[in-house]
Amino acid sequence: MSEVKIYKDTPIPGRWQQFWQRYRRHKGAMLGLMFLLVILMFALFSPLLAPHDPTEQFSQFLRYPPAWTEKGINEFLLGTDDLGRDLFSRIVYGSRLSLGLSAAVVLIAALFGILLGAIAGLSKGIIEFAIMRIMDIILAVPSLLLAIVIIAIIGPGLPNAIYAVAIVLIPHFVRIVRATIKEEMNKDYVIAAKLDGANGARLFTHSILPNILPPLIVQVSLAFSTAIVDIAALGFLGLGAQPPNPEWGTILSQSRDFIQLAPWTVTIPGLAILITVLSINLVGDGLRDALDPMESRG
Amino acid sequence: MIRIIFRQLTTLALSFLGITLIFFALTQLIPGDPVIINYGNLTPGSEEYLAAVHAMGLDQSLFQQYLIYVDNILHGDLGRSNITNKPVLSEFFTFFPATFELSLIATLIALIFGVLAGVLAAVKKNTWVDNLVISSSLVGYSMPVFWWGMLLILLFSLNLGLTPVAGRISYVFDIEPVTGLMLVDSLLAYSKYEFAAFFDALRHLILPSLVLATVPLAAIARMTRSSMIEVLNADYILTAQSKGVSRWKIIWVHGLRNAMIPLVTVIGLQSSVLLTGAILTETIFAWPGVGKWMVEAIFRRDFPSIQGGVLLIAFFVIFINASVDLLYAVINPRMRRPK
Amino acid sequence: MKLLHIENLSVEFPTHKGNVRVLDKISLRMNQGEVLGVVGESGSGKSMLALAIMGLLSPNAKLTADYLSLNGQDLMKLNLDQRRKYIAQNASIIFQEPQTSLNPCFNIGTQLIETIELHGIRRRKKQRQRALELLEAVGITEPELRLKQYPHQLSGGMNQRVMIAMAIAAEPDLLIADEPTTALDVTIQSQIIELLLELNRTRDMGLMLITHDFALLSESTQRVCVMYSGQIMENASTDNILSSPRHPYTKALLDSIPHIGERHHMGQRLYSLKGRIPAIDHLPVGCRLGPRCPRAAKECVKTPRLDMIKQHGLVRCHFPIPSSTQVEGERND
């Protein structure tokens, strides 16, 4: 007997499959992801991809323009700076610093932020009040200014810049984690689980963690782009990475005086920052839409 | 309404206490002798040194020191800069108007064009207009301000020669600071220069305020768009359409009025973003404002100025946020009187 | 002249999987002053039908119809702006959620007077007077105070009355009430329905009552139109449908109504259809009720047509239920 197929059946994809399907639909997000992977490759394989050492000075090739211009030579794809260093190599090595440092920043900020947020979310009264007030105050000081103050106290330099930017980013994590915990704890299914005798640990892993993950992932992407811009800004102000470090912001601050003589030493490192931040923001937008199907129609 | 104002004032007072507490804790972390940091090079053990120790309450308990610290702040005594030896408060207020003017103009630009672009994108959803707004706002949102400033200087000032490179006004004009706002002061000097000084000040202001406006503009455009799209899907928009209300009125009155409510909070948060941008913008355009002053103070290790300056900026941001919360209550009828 | 005349109205939405047809060839007629009930589960397309008639579909929706006329005017011949304007003058709609149907940012007076102004009353004093009249007409106490209040300060029932006041401000010939009582308390529900019926009688205003609640329709409507998955399944007079439903779906809906004291005894299970209404982009082949229908047979994989059954009305089914009244009649003979 032949079966009549009454419904046009399509298998229902799993959670991650659905997520990937929604993410893939976002053209911008896919583009961002591609760029980000390329930048990540630059960062991971800098010694292989960079033709020169980032600090090597070619004194006979000062301020050579990029290779595609009339005066440029193929040896230096993006030209050289005022000390004759290969800009392309510096940018490639700089990607290592930018991604690596901001990854460290986000890791520190997320770790402390989640911890404090969980404490605030699961406690009541004075502890919660104190934590949230302190976070509000940190948020009230403009992020870069706070980083500057922290550096003023602990001194300029790369490690200190990392701590400073991380501290600035902590409140956002605390707020999200606390808000999600508070929200979930009041929902009926959590109360039902409690009545069934679930203990704190089980509640955390089974009801809070799965719900906290989507906003946390989005927050990580936001923090990532803020970290890159802020580290570069500190480098630009001379408070972060110090020359001859090929950090993108530091390169920019050094090129500033040669903006007319060698404009490419200004435009190219900045473009590198912009593209990196843009890619991360594109990926972040895509993640947000894919993780929150209710809002993806907007 | 009075209750809401009262609540805001309480929050304000609490935040003030919190900030002073945190800053007091931070000052304990500054390496070195606090007397030398605040009063310059005094010989330890000398009479002046001991007087300073007493003035700061260093011979008393930590709690007493904190009370002295708060008391000084309440009296407007934020110490003296150890470079210029002027009171920090008066230093702050010589630089603050420049920052205020720059931020105000930037806010206006961001607000007007951000809301316009956002509404346009929401109304023309999924068309090329929408795509243009989405993509350019994403680029603007990701823009490193310091590089953007340099790029615009390169293009408009150095290559095209349209705008000045730095400063608030050309040196040929001798403007007496009355309000501290150059646009106003240059108009007050009308008898001397007619409109020449005003236009010169305007030309100086264009590029920095554009640079500073970029990130908030993009953020506002994005928020307006999503808020507006949500509002335009609401039932009351259908009701208005069924009543025969004109499309223009539905968008700008029924729609925007509701979309503005969540937006106000975002705009409040942008004030902090704006001041961060101001630090960088002022550095690039040699704009004599608070941001540039702060960065220079750090290089000179002028701790009293840093402490006092950041404290005042934090107060300013908290004050703005409290005002925004108040504005939120005003424009949202649901906040006014519960059922 | 018919108040409302619809022939083969369809609405499609583009999705990333291609066009989805949410209304499939709907045909309907309403006389002046008639009360028509439209009934169906959520997802049956009944609200979409209301929006389509009112010209309120979102811009990406594609509406096609052989004929669509309101008060004698062929709406398909008007452009969007003209159509909206004409409809606003001739028909009004109220929605399910009175709290969200009123703009939360403006007080009742502003919203009511906006409507009054759109219908030609220019002088402030007259507008106010008319607003008070309307509020009184829908049974709102302390109208002076209400004008100054915001929607969130009023109860759901009160807001629905305000919506009705706004709807009748235009003196429409047709009022579409889309689940007007679903969001309200049970005691308020009957008050609102009574108000709507009273307005229908006193103002000779046609009323299209859209609901998922058959019990509501039984006392108030002359005709009932049963919808399922974007199609009309049965369209007949209320008496015929109540005494002898011919479509299995209509019967299932009727059987699912609990009756106090009769029909259902203690411990007896309430009848309900198996399964759920299919997703509109995931429809079964042939009759859309097919997989859920207790009378389904092999032939039901072919699409049934909406056919006329004598002395009853229109039914879309290969195997309509035999008329119970006729059987009784034969027995009596």
XYZ file of N, CA and C in Angstrom, chain A residues 129 133-134 137-146 148-149 151-156 175 222 229-230 232-233 236-239 249 252-253 255-256 259-260 263 266-271 273-274 277-278 281-282 285 288 297-298, chain B residues 11 14-15 18-19 22-23 26-27 29-31 125 138-139 141-147 150-151 153-154 158-159 222 225 229 269 271-272 275-276 279-280 283-285 294-295 298-299 301 303 306 309-310 313-314 317-318 321:
330
model
N 23.596 45.902 46.528
C 23.543 47.365 46.415
C 24.946 47.940 46.203
N 26.117 49.868 42.828
C 26.445 51.300 42.921
C 27.842 51.565 42.364
N 28.801 50.693 42.767
C 30.174 50.881 42.283
C 30.204 50.780 40.760
N 28.942 53.885 39.152
C 29.898 54.988 39.190
C 30.995 54.787 38.146
N 31.452 53.533 38.002
C 32.453 53.284 36.961
C 31.871 53.660 35.603
N 30.584 53.342 35.410
C 29.951 53.671 34.126
C 29.808 55.176 33.936
N 29.729 55.920 35.042
C 29.520 57.359 34.925
C 30.778 58.073 34.449
N 31.932 57.470 34.700
C 33.163 58.103 34.221
C 33.386 57.635 32.790
N 33.593 58.570 31.859
C 33.843 58.179 30.478
C 34.951 57.128 30.412
N 34.713 56.057 29.628
C 35.576 54.876 29.693
C 37.054 55.216 29.505
N 37.340 56.016 28.482
C 38.736 56.311 28.199
C 39.362 57.110 29.335
N 38.577 58.019 29.893
C 39.091 58.854 30.984
C 39.425 57.993 32.192
N 38.569 57.043 32.481
C 38.824 56.145 33.612
C 40.099 55.348 33.360
N 42.520 56.259 31.563
C 43.629 57.201 31.696
C 43.986 57.403 33.165
N 42.962 57.541 33.995
C 43.216 57.757 35.423
C 43.917 56.554 36.024
N 45.758 54.460 34.521
C 47.140 54.457 34.044
C 47.955 55.525 34.762
N 47.300 56.652 35.040
C 48.004 57.709 35.757
C 48.462 57.204 37.122
N 47.666 56.340 37.726
C 48.033 55.834 39.042
C 49.061 54.717 38.932
N 48.825 53.747 38.023
C 49.731 52.604 37.978
C 50.817 52.764 36.930
N 50.796 53.866 36.164
C 51.869 54.130 35.213
C 51.559 53.625 33.823
N 52.081 54.297 32.770
C 51.796 53.902 31.395
C 52.472 52.581 31.032
N 26.217 43.973 34.876
C 24.815 44.344 34.694
C 24.030 43.261 33.969
N 30.677 43.001 21.817
C 30.694 44.455 22.037
C 31.971 44.871 22.773
N 39.325 49.496 20.148
C 39.368 50.948 19.954
C 40.075 51.624 21.131
N 39.753 51.196 22.352
C 40.338 51.865 23.514
C 41.839 51.620 23.628
N 43.830 51.052 21.151
C 44.436 51.874 20.103
C 44.438 53.343 20.526
N 43.344 53.779 21.170
C 43.275 55.178 21.605
C 44.347 55.469 22.648
N 47.524 55.714 20.944
C 47.591 56.991 20.230
C 47.961 58.123 21.179
N 47.425 58.085 22.400
C 47.715 59.150 23.365
C 49.087 58.965 24.012
N 49.763 57.859 23.680
C 51.086 57.611 24.247
C 51.020 56.988 25.627
N 49.851 56.456 25.993
C 49.694 55.892 27.333
C 49.645 54.371 27.305
N 47.493 51.862 17.157
C 47.307 53.215 17.694
C 48.639 53.924 17.878
N 49.926 55.140 14.638
C 49.210 56.359 14.239
C 49.772 57.587 14.941
N 50.045 57.465 16.232
C 50.514 58.649 16.962
C 51.876 59.076 16.448
N 52.909 58.594 13.323
C 52.792 59.078 11.945
C 52.166 60.458 11.891
N 51.570 60.877 13.003
C 50.795 62.112 13.014
C 51.575 63.291 12.465
N 51.793 63.547 8.548
C 50.508 63.354 7.876
C 50.512 63.914 6.453
N 51.255 64.997 6.236
C 51.280 65.567 4.894
C 52.350 64.928 4.021
N 51.089 60.523 3.958
C 49.727 60.303 4.440
C 49.361 58.824 4.591
N 49.345 57.277 7.882
C 48.199 57.587 8.740
C 46.974 56.786 8.297
N 46.700 56.818 6.987
C 45.460 56.199 6.512
C 45.466 54.686 6.716
N 46.582 54.032 6.444
C 46.565 52.562 6.441
C 46.397 51.954 7.842
N 47.169 52.396 8.843
C 46.925 51.786 10.171
C 45.517 52.054 10.685
N 44.993 53.243 10.407
C 43.638 53.563 10.847
C 42.619 52.679 10.163
N 42.849 52.462 8.867
C 41.955 51.585 8.108
C 41.971 50.178 8.712
N 42.441 49.434 11.831
C 41.615 49.465 13.048
C 40.142 49.436 12.671
N 39.782 50.313 11.713
C 38.376 50.413 11.313
C 37.842 49.069 10.823
N 37.439 46.570 13.729
C 36.297 46.888 14.597
C 34.987 46.649 13.856
N 34.961 47.064 12.596
C 33.747 46.888 11.786
C 33.398 45.404 11.673
N 31.962 44.184 14.878
C 30.594 44.676 15.075
C 29.604 43.963 14.155
N 30.034 43.689 12.914
C 29.160 42.944 11.994
C 28.861 41.560 12.551
N 26.482 41.906 15.468
C 25.098 42.113 15.034
C 24.470 40.800 14.572
N 23.723 38.586 17.472
C 22.561 39.037 18.238
C 21.267 38.618 17.541
N 13.617 39.916 13.026
C 12.797 40.480 11.949
C 12.960 41.987 11.822
N 13.465 42.606 12.889
C 13.571 44.062 12.930
C 14.506 44.627 11.897
N 19.203 59.937 44.541
C 20.171 59.172 43.756
C 21.431 59.992 43.536
N 23.480 60.075 46.648
C 24.122 58.775 46.863
C 25.312 58.589 45.924
N 25.095 58.946 44.655
C 26.177 58.814 43.678
C 27.351 59.684 44.069
N 29.200 57.954 46.737
C 29.901 56.804 46.172
C 31.156 57.216 45.432
N 31.000 58.243 44.597
C 32.145 58.703 43.804
C 33.271 59.182 44.694
N 35.020 56.234 46.219
C 35.912 55.522 45.301
C 37.160 56.355 45.006
N 36.951 57.653 44.818
C 38.116 58.487 44.503
C 39.048 58.597 45.699
N 40.995 55.600 45.623
C 42.008 55.658 44.561
C 43.218 56.487 44.998
N 42.942 57.592 45.690
C 44.073 58.442 46.086
C 45.007 57.684 47.017
N 45.842 54.787 46.566
C 46.625 53.882 45.728
C 47.748 54.596 44.977
N 47.645 55.942 44.903
C 48.672 56.667 44.150
C 50.011 56.461 44.842
N 51.001 55.958 44.080
C 52.292 55.707 44.717
C 52.971 57.018 45.118
N 11.970 50.701 5.313
C 12.611 49.448 5.702
C 12.821 48.528 4.501
N 26.797 51.634 10.726
C 27.694 50.616 11.280
C 29.151 51.061 11.142
N 29.473 51.653 10.000
C 30.837 52.163 9.823
C 31.096 53.289 10.824
N 29.715 53.803 13.645
C 29.738 53.242 14.987
C 31.089 52.607 15.303
N 31.747 52.082 14.239
C 33.021 51.391 14.433
C 34.216 52.319 14.284
N 33.962 53.590 14.030
C 35.037 54.506 13.650
C 35.955 54.831 14.836
N 37.279 54.619 14.673
C 38.199 55.132 15.695
C 38.281 56.654 15.566
N 37.797 57.357 16.582
C 37.621 58.810 16.489
C 38.910 59.535 16.128
N 40.023 59.114 16.766
C 41.277 59.854 16.547
C 41.732 59.767 15.101
N 41.519 58.589 14.489
C 41.920 58.444 13.089
C 40.988 59.240 12.169
N 41.970 62.789 12.102
C 43.171 63.023 11.291
C 42.843 62.956 9.807
N 41.983 62.013 9.460
C 41.599 61.841 8.055
C 40.892 63.097 7.530
N 41.106 66.117 8.761
C 42.077 67.211 8.693
C 42.873 67.110 7.399
N 43.315 65.874 7.108
C 44.091 65.644 5.887
C 43.310 66.092 4.663
N 44.175 70.185 5.047
C 45.478 70.207 4.373
C 45.334 70.161 2.862
N 44.484 69.270 2.347
C 44.375 69.153 0.895
C 43.453 70.199 0.284
N 20.952 53.986 14.680
C 20.634 52.566 14.825
C 19.482 52.357 15.806
N 16.131 53.632 14.497
C 15.585 52.734 13.488
C 14.878 51.554 14.146
N 10.857 50.946 14.150
C 10.278 49.784 13.472
C 9.322 49.069 14.417
N 23.071 57.724 27.848
C 24.303 56.939 27.918
C 25.367 57.487 26.981
N 26.219 60.445 26.596
C 26.970 61.579 27.132
C 28.344 61.121 27.605
N 28.411 59.897 28.134
C 29.700 59.361 28.552
C 30.583 59.063 27.335
N 32.005 62.309 25.939
C 33.138 62.887 26.652
C 34.423 62.095 26.388
N 34.285 60.770 26.247
C 35.447 59.978 25.840
C 35.960 60.460 24.493
N 37.928 63.767 24.601
C 39.343 63.707 24.977
C 40.206 63.569 23.729
N 39.790 62.634 22.849
C 40.583 62.379 21.644
C 40.451 63.514 20.652
N 42.476 66.459 21.635
C 43.902 66.231 21.433
C 44.277 66.444 19.968
N 43.449 65.932 19.074
C 43.773 66.039 17.646
C 43.654 67.472 17.148
N 42.611 68.167 17.564
C 42.357 69.503 17.032
C 42.931 70.613 17.916
N 43.257 67.247 30.694
C 43.438 66.010 31.463
C 44.631 65.216 30.953
N 44.687 65.061 29.611
C 45.782 64.275 29.036
C 47.126 64.928 29.368
N 48.197 64.303 32.892
C 48.760 62.975 33.145
C 50.232 62.942 32.775
N 50.565 63.553 31.636
C 51.972 63.555 31.240
C 52.818 64.353 32.225
N 52.155 64.473 35.341
C 51.912 63.840 36.635
C 51.356 64.855 37.635
N 48.788 65.297 39.747
C 47.718 64.489 40.332
C 46.513 65.278 40.843
N 44.314 65.881 37.897
C 43.670 64.666 37.390
C 42.504 64.278 38.297
N 39.725 66.947 38.185
C 39.091 66.993 36.864
C 38.167 65.806 36.640
N 38.686 64.613 36.926
C 37.876 63.419 36.693
C 36.651 63.422 37.604
N 34.139 65.724 36.096
C 33.537 65.146 34.889
C 32.531 64.068 35.278
N 32.908 63.250 36.254
C 31.977 62.207 36.709
C 30.694 62.830 37.254
N 28.598 63.924 34.316
C 27.907 62.820 33.639
C 26.718 62.346 34.479
N 26.941 62.220 35.795
C 25.856 61.759 36.668
C 24.704 62.767 36.664
N 22.847 62.312 33.453
C 22.016 61.105 33.499
C 20.776 61.308 34.357
